[in-house]
Amino acid sequence: MASRRQAEARFGVATRADLAATARPAAASALTRTRPAVWQAPFSILARVRRSAWARRGPHPDGGRFAVNNIDVAVIGLGVTGLPMAIAAANSGMSVVGVDADPRRVGELRAAPPVPRLRVRLAGAVAPTAGVHLLCVPTPPGGDDGADLAPLSLACRAVGRAVRRGGLVVVQSTCPPGTVEGRVARRLADASGLAPGVDFHLAHAPDRIDPGNQSLPATRIPRVVGGLTPRCTEVAAAFMARLVERVVPVSTCRTAEFVKTFENTFRLVNISLVNELAELCRSWGVEVGEVLDAAATKPFGFLPHRPGIGAGGACIPVVPGFLSSGARRVGVRTEVVDAALAVNEVMPARVVARLQEALAARGMILRGRRVLVVGVCYKPDVADVRQSAAVRVLDRLRLEASVCYHDPLVPLLCLPDGSVLRSTPLAELDGFDLAVVLTRHAGLAESLRGARIPVVDMADGQARWISPSGPRDQETQAG
């Protein structure tokens, strides 16, 4: 077929222009006839799925099977986004194999209570052969596009060696715009010898997750799905509709990438804005909390945000850089995005400066003191230190003081310079001159009330003393 020849001519990547013929009814019918029977059933139910607004889950019309070699779904990457999807697929009745490159992670999951129909393996050079491959590997900061895509490229190579004609590959990893239809499609084509969008389906369904929010599990969060071709979108949406309550189809992979990029950029811009407001209010002697509480009474056009020590996590401080880098490539200026990134970058220095001012007001100094940082996760009650603002503040404090940390969720902490710290028990609190709360885990700050050393809560970016001056505070002031 002409579209296949064109796709092969473009490094095996099927673009929308190359595959326009497949969107026509006659061509679509011909394409369906060449698919394995396992894939014909999803096409036949798409109208019913649409009528339910892509929102109802139910048995797959072919008996619940996308299976190849008795495996319905292979999930590549079992982190905070991949594991919930693996469990959701298993709970929907599918046979699932989850793989991860970290032996410790695999060991932890194997030691946990088993999930029916879910098996866990160590990742290898070839992914498990399955009807659906769901890529959930990290895309940490780095590279020309703002993302280090090496883990994703390795996963694509492994999946490309396992994908079969009629299969479905869904990329859940967060990607800079253009990644799925470009790098991902090329890597899969090179490894498989097949044309994405012609021989197998390729789509992007960027993750959406609110870690620590027990009232909003991943299965209840609407998921955006965009495919390499309209047919890819339809098949991927039919699959995702089995895992989550609502699927929102969009026209292309690139559109889905922009959705995720904008969502995270929106958050960073507002977080940086409210942190700038807090700095301004402090300079004017105005209580920022009072300003925000009063502003939140406006019943339209306002979305409350609260100040802090800076945005953290794998997405919010990172993904806006994808947008900024992509804009520079096409000659577009993103001044608001760049300003938000810049504000977030300077927040650790601001927090340390606010701490030094608070200490000076009590006749204390930071330099040379023994400081215990309490809480290093990027978010309360979430065991994740990726891009954590608390870790960046801790690292900055080390320039002035002797610093240890306590965090019940992080037994070991690797710092940017390669050094490793071990969490200090609170029982050793009296061995320090000062405790600084940076991440307010449930009950943690309250447990420090009445401590015999000064304790200051900086989790909101401003100093709030939660322990009265103890004996050592008096000694420091006298010295």
XYZ file of C-alpha atoms in Angstrom:
479
model
C 0.000 0.000 0.000
C 1.190 3.547 -0.739
C 1.007 4.677 2.879
C 3.281 1.814 3.935
C 5.913 2.737 1.340
C 5.799 6.359 2.407
C 6.110 5.430 6.061
C 9.146 3.265 5.370
C 10.697 6.077 3.357
C 10.509 8.263 6.449
C 12.682 6.099 8.670
C 9.786 3.776 9.372
C 7.720 6.545 10.987
C 4.105 6.840 9.883
C 3.171 10.516 9.928
C -0.364 11.817 9.623
C 0.334 13.020 6.084
C 1.789 9.629 5.090
C -1.177 7.789 6.542
C -4.012 10.095 5.552
C -5.454 7.336 3.375
C -5.931 5.085 6.388
C -8.419 7.557 7.837
C -10.789 7.062 4.855
C -13.500 4.452 5.425
C -12.490 2.203 2.543
C -8.839 2.172 3.514
C -9.725 1.690 7.157
C -11.789 -1.357 6.277
C -8.898 -2.821 4.324
C -6.543 -2.157 7.218
C -8.918 -3.849 9.639
C -9.058 -6.954 7.467
C -5.261 -7.305 7.674
C -5.203 -7.083 11.483
C -5.144 -10.158 13.695
C -8.565 -11.077 15.020
C -7.621 -9.900 18.478
C -7.609 -6.323 17.185
C -10.778 -6.401 15.095
C -13.060 -6.447 18.112
C -11.869 -3.110 19.554
C -12.705 -1.372 16.279
C -16.233 -2.743 16.316
C -17.050 -1.325 19.758
C -15.705 2.172 19.278
C -19.118 3.655 18.559
C -20.475 2.223 21.820
C -17.463 3.566 23.720
C -18.021 7.011 22.234
C -21.704 6.970 23.206
C -20.643 6.406 26.825
C -18.325 9.452 26.589
C -15.325 7.112 26.901
C -16.205 6.889 30.563
C -17.460 3.372 31.357
C -15.257 0.371 31.952
C -16.459 -3.093 31.143
C -15.432 -6.438 29.715
C -13.461 -6.316 26.507
C -15.713 -7.548 23.679
C -13.354 -10.383 22.780
C -13.457 -11.739 26.318
C -11.012 -9.310 27.893
C -7.940 -10.284 25.866
C -5.365 -8.187 24.092
C -3.107 -11.178 24.708
C 0.037 -12.378 22.971
C 1.692 -15.415 24.582
C -1.008 -15.246 27.290
C 0.153 -11.764 28.333
C -2.319 -8.961 27.774
C -0.211 -6.047 29.005
C 3.483 -5.463 29.660
C 4.157 -2.399 31.809
C 7.684 -1.041 31.432
C 8.608 0.854 34.602
C 6.951 0.227 37.964
C 7.381 3.583 39.666
C 4.709 5.885 41.070
C 2.944 6.089 37.691
C 3.583 2.638 36.229
C 2.607 0.484 39.199
C -0.928 1.929 39.570
C -1.578 1.227 35.886
C -0.235 -2.316 36.175
C -2.530 -2.948 39.135
C -5.486 -1.337 37.342
C -4.940 -3.567 34.306
C -4.712 -6.660 36.503
C -7.828 -5.659 38.435
C -9.714 -5.296 35.150
C -9.075 -8.966 34.431
C -6.048 -8.722 32.153
C -2.879 -10.753 32.521
C -0.065 -8.290 33.280
C 3.709 -8.486 33.454
C 5.462 -5.491 34.982
C 9.189 -4.960 34.513
C 11.581 -2.514 36.137
C 15.300 -1.888 35.690
C 15.914 -1.455 39.437
C 16.552 -4.801 41.182
C 15.646 -3.266 44.545
C 12.283 -2.131 43.243
C 11.588 -5.572 41.804
C 12.569 -7.155 45.119
C 10.262 -4.833 47.064
C 7.309 -5.621 44.809
C 7.930 -9.345 44.907
C 8.042 -9.208 48.715
C 4.748 -7.290 48.864
C 1.356 -9.039 48.992
C 0.685 -10.434 45.499
C -1.770 -8.845 43.101
C -3.777 -11.432 41.157
C -2.846 -11.616 37.447
C 0.220 -9.357 37.950
C 3.748 -10.725 37.686
C 6.889 -8.677 38.274
C 10.208 -9.166 36.488
C 13.564 -7.466 36.151
C 13.807 -5.547 32.873
C 15.995 -7.044 30.157
C 17.173 -6.177 26.668
C 13.878 -7.506 25.265
C 10.521 -6.623 26.776
C 7.937 -9.360 27.392
C 5.877 -10.091 24.314
C 2.350 -8.829 24.900
C -0.650 -7.370 23.138
C -0.121 -3.975 24.795
C 3.106 -2.347 25.934
C 2.727 0.563 28.355
C 5.908 2.662 28.741
C 6.140 4.344 32.156
C 9.863 5.065 32.463
C 11.233 8.337 33.896
C 12.303 11.298 31.757
C 14.472 13.259 34.216
C 15.812 16.749 33.478
C 18.682 17.056 31.027
C 19.407 17.092 27.305
C 18.702 19.699 24.660
C 14.919 19.397 25.071
C 15.076 19.726 28.841
C 14.633 15.962 29.307
C 17.014 13.040 29.483
C 15.349 10.630 27.070
C 17.931 7.851 27.441
C 15.678 5.680 29.683
C 12.812 6.096 27.223
C 15.053 5.218 24.263
C 16.231 2.039 25.996
C 12.644 1.088 26.765
C 11.645 1.693 23.127
C 14.447 -0.561 21.933
C 13.359 -3.337 24.287
C 9.684 -2.959 23.354
C 10.511 -2.733 19.634
C 12.108 -6.164 19.828
C 8.915 -7.572 21.329
C 6.082 -5.735 19.573
C 4.077 -7.714 17.011
C 1.847 -6.766 14.102
C -1.447 -5.446 15.388
C 0.052 -4.607 18.788
C -0.429 -1.431 20.788
C 2.324 0.688 22.345
C 1.203 3.427 24.738
C 3.760 5.924 26.036
C 2.786 7.182 29.468
C 6.149 8.816 30.219
C 6.131 12.622 30.181
C 7.723 13.805 26.910
C 8.730 17.070 25.258
C 6.385 17.873 22.355
C 7.292 15.888 19.252
C 9.000 13.039 21.105
C 6.472 10.255 20.517
C 5.964 10.816 16.794
C 9.712 11.453 16.399
C 12.245 9.678 18.591
C 9.884 7.046 20.021
C 8.432 6.085 16.641
C 11.919 5.859 15.090
C 13.325 3.737 17.908
C 10.384 1.354 17.763
C 10.596 1.110 13.972
C 14.342 0.483 14.010
C 14.069 -2.259 16.622
C 10.974 -3.971 15.208
C 11.306 -3.542 11.452
C 7.648 -2.515 11.524
C 5.975 0.780 10.675
C 4.288 2.548 13.617
C 0.733 3.488 12.762
C 0.633 0.885 9.985
C 1.820 -2.415 11.436
C 1.139 -1.580 15.071
C -0.608 1.167 17.015
C 1.281 3.922 18.822
C -0.235 6.485 21.193
C 0.604 8.851 24.018
C -1.394 8.877 27.272
C 0.585 11.158 29.597
C 0.410 10.265 33.254
C -1.760 12.172 35.670
C -1.300 11.371 39.329
C -1.577 13.221 42.617
C 0.825 11.381 44.952
C -0.353 11.178 48.514
C -3.982 11.957 47.655
C -5.745 8.805 48.833
C -9.156 10.195 47.857
C -8.215 10.420 44.172
C -6.689 7.167 42.881
C -5.170 7.018 39.418
C -8.178 5.144 38.035
C -10.492 8.072 38.813
C -8.364 10.704 37.081
C -9.390 11.393 33.449
C -6.683 10.407 30.973
C -5.846 12.170 27.719
C -4.989 9.898 24.771
C -3.578 10.952 21.396
C -2.432 8.533 18.699
C -0.091 8.588 15.749
C -3.159 8.067 13.527
C -6.895 8.324 14.215
C -7.035 4.530 14.400
C -4.200 4.514 16.936
C -6.146 6.961 19.082
C -9.250 4.804 18.926
C -7.509 1.569 19.866
C -5.492 3.202 22.659
C -8.629 4.894 24.022
C -10.500 1.582 24.032
C -7.657 0.033 26.021
C -7.340 2.928 28.496
C -11.112 2.908 29.045
C -10.637 -0.426 30.798
C -8.197 1.126 33.285
C -9.688 4.518 34.154
C -13.149 5.969 34.543
C -12.842 8.539 31.768
C -10.701 8.816 28.643
C -10.332 12.096 26.741
C -9.210 11.470 23.133
C -7.279 14.190 21.311
C -6.226 14.387 17.692
C -2.471 13.618 17.849
C 0.394 12.475 20.054
C 1.776 15.989 19.917
C -1.486 17.424 21.240
C -1.364 15.016 24.183
C 2.235 16.058 24.853
C 1.239 19.722 24.894
C -1.647 18.982 27.278
C 0.706 17.489 29.854
C 3.329 20.184 29.315
C 0.815 22.978 29.784
C -0.758 21.405 32.879
C 2.587 21.351 34.678
C 3.591 24.776 33.381
C 0.325 26.221 34.673
C 1.161 24.875 38.131
C 4.724 26.194 38.151
C 3.715 29.654 36.973
C 1.161 29.932 39.776
C 3.501 28.507 42.420
C 6.232 30.947 41.415
C 3.715 33.799 41.347
C 2.491 33.139 44.880
C 6.076 32.808 46.119
C 6.813 36.210 44.583
C 3.696 37.570 46.304
C 4.917 36.207 49.638
C 8.250 37.978 49.173
C 6.518 41.242 48.298
C 4.093 41.011 51.223
C 6.978 40.395 53.610
C 8.701 43.537 52.366
C 5.514 45.576 52.879
C 4.675 44.109 56.277
C 1.524 42.429 54.982
C 0.463 38.903 56.010
C 0.381 36.889 52.770
C -2.013 34.293 54.222
C -4.599 36.982 54.902
C -4.264 38.254 51.326
C -4.756 34.773 49.879
C -7.673 33.884 52.146
C -9.482 37.075 51.191
C -8.717 36.638 47.478
C -10.084 33.079 47.613
C -13.539 34.440 48.439
C -13.866 35.614 44.841
C -16.257 33.048 43.316
C -14.832 33.192 39.788
C -11.533 33.610 37.983
C -9.279 32.778 40.935
C -7.463 29.544 41.826
C -5.813 29.573 45.267
C -2.136 28.628 45.614
C -0.042 28.751 48.774
C 3.584 29.869 49.145
C 6.316 27.392 49.977
C 10.015 26.691 49.561
C 9.730 25.976 45.826
C 8.140 23.459 43.482
C 9.479 19.915 43.491
C 8.741 16.475 42.112
C 9.392 14.780 38.806
C 7.078 17.017 36.745
C 6.213 20.521 37.929
C 9.740 22.024 38.102
C 10.933 20.022 35.065
C 8.238 19.868 32.389
C 7.944 23.657 31.858
C 11.517 23.446 30.614
C 10.237 21.187 27.810
C 7.940 23.990 26.699
C 10.655 26.623 26.954
C 13.194 24.522 25.040
C 10.672 23.677 22.335
C 9.785 27.334 21.963
C 13.410 28.340 21.459
C 13.754 25.761 18.689
C 10.996 27.460 16.695
C 11.951 31.029 17.581
C 9.121 31.690 20.067
C 9.713 33.518 23.352
C 8.121 32.152 26.538
C 8.914 34.973 28.946
C 6.333 34.032 31.587
C 7.494 30.401 31.640
C 11.147 31.399 31.809
C 10.419 33.818 34.658
C 8.597 31.081 36.604
C 11.550 28.734 36.146
C 13.933 31.454 37.299
C 11.898 32.174 40.442
C 11.827 28.494 41.338
C 15.573 28.270 40.816
C 16.333 31.021 43.369
C 13.893 29.815 46.033
C 16.471 27.803 48.062
C 18.676 30.895 48.438
C 15.629 32.949 49.472
C 14.586 30.393 52.080
C 18.072 30.319 53.608
C 18.126 34.137 53.655
C 14.751 34.205 55.456
C 16.106 31.687 57.970
C 19.207 33.782 58.605
C 17.037 36.857 59.184
C 14.874 34.952 61.673
C 17.948 33.743 63.535
C 19.484 37.217 63.572
C 16.301 38.587 65.134
C 16.996 36.253 68.053
C 20.678 37.077 68.229
C 21.670 33.804 66.582
C 23.811 33.017 63.574
C 23.721 30.107 61.147
C 27.388 29.716 60.305
C 29.076 26.880 62.121
C 25.921 25.635 63.828
C 24.677 22.050 63.972
C 21.378 22.015 62.093
C 18.848 19.192 61.749
C 16.618 19.537 58.666
C 13.259 17.877 59.293
C 11.551 16.556 56.158
C 13.287 16.304 52.765
C 10.550 14.924 50.486
C 9.171 17.218 47.820
C 5.662 16.827 49.219
C 4.278 15.919 52.653
C 3.708 12.201 53.245
C 5.118 11.196 49.839
C 8.377 9.209 49.806
C 9.888 11.012 46.822
C 12.877 13.374 46.777
C 13.096 13.925 43.027
C 13.774 17.636 42.391
C 12.800 18.250 46.010
C 13.051 21.898 47.027
C 13.801 20.705 50.573
C 16.899 18.872 49.356
C 18.050 21.977 47.498
C 17.595 24.070 50.650
C 19.474 21.452 52.684
C 22.313 21.527 50.181
C 22.430 25.315 50.431
C 22.479 25.171 54.232
C 25.563 22.970 54.078
C 27.505 25.989 52.825
C 26.919 27.658 56.189
C 26.413 24.939 58.778
C 26.909 21.300 59.706
C 23.687 19.726 58.474
C 21.951 16.393 59.083
C 18.350 15.473 58.348
C 15.444 13.484 59.694
C 12.728 12.035 57.476
C 10.849 8.833 58.347
C 10.174 8.233 54.626
C 13.775 8.658 53.431
C 16.296 6.484 55.300
C 19.146 7.449 52.940
C 19.587 10.666 50.962
C 21.950 11.094 48.010
C 23.004 14.723 47.532
C 23.983 16.392 44.242
C 27.694 16.164 45.077
C 27.424 12.395 45.492
C 27.597 12.342 49.289
C 25.096 10.179 51.144
C 23.375 11.100 54.402
C 21.476 8.810 56.732
C 18.293 9.935 58.489
C 19.024 10.968 62.069
C 16.541 9.759 64.721
C 14.635 12.498 66.527
C 15.893 10.954 69.747
C 19.222 12.648 68.938
C 17.597 16.088 68.579
C 19.356 17.512 71.642
C 22.693 17.091 69.875
C 21.852 19.957 67.501
C 21.713 23.726 67.845
C 18.659 24.186 65.643
C 15.944 22.170 63.858
C 14.447 23.458 60.598
C 11.209 21.957 59.257
C 11.148 21.977 55.440
C 8.555 19.288 54.635
C 5.594 19.086 56.956
C 4.810 15.358 57.141
C 1.684 14.578 59.153
C 2.388 14.997 62.848
C 6.093 15.640 62.372
C 6.163 19.339 63.196
C 3.800 18.825 66.117
C 6.130 16.204 67.593
C 8.814 18.891 67.836
C 6.773 21.213 70.034
C 8.402 21.540 73.410
C 11.826 20.531 72.077
C 14.775 21.702 74.154
C 16.376 23.347 71.117
C 14.947 26.091 68.870
C 12.721 24.719 66.099
C 11.659 26.856 63.145
C 9.113 25.819 60.508
C 10.152 27.069 57.037
C 7.787 24.856 55.021
C 5.801 27.917 53.870
C 8.955 29.784 52.898
C 8.679 32.076 55.946
C 10.071 31.470 59.426
C 7.575 30.326 62.043
C 8.969 29.326 65.431
C 7.186 26.265 66.787
C 9.383 25.645 69.808
C 10.134 28.304 72.422
C 13.746 29.287 72.977
C 15.419 26.528 74.938
C 18.526 26.715 77.105
C 20.845 26.454 74.136
C 19.107 29.422 72.482
C 19.875 31.515 75.570
C 23.491 30.371 75.469
C 23.781 31.321 71.805
C 22.336 34.774 72.406
C 24.711 35.311 75.312
C 27.667 34.198 73.185
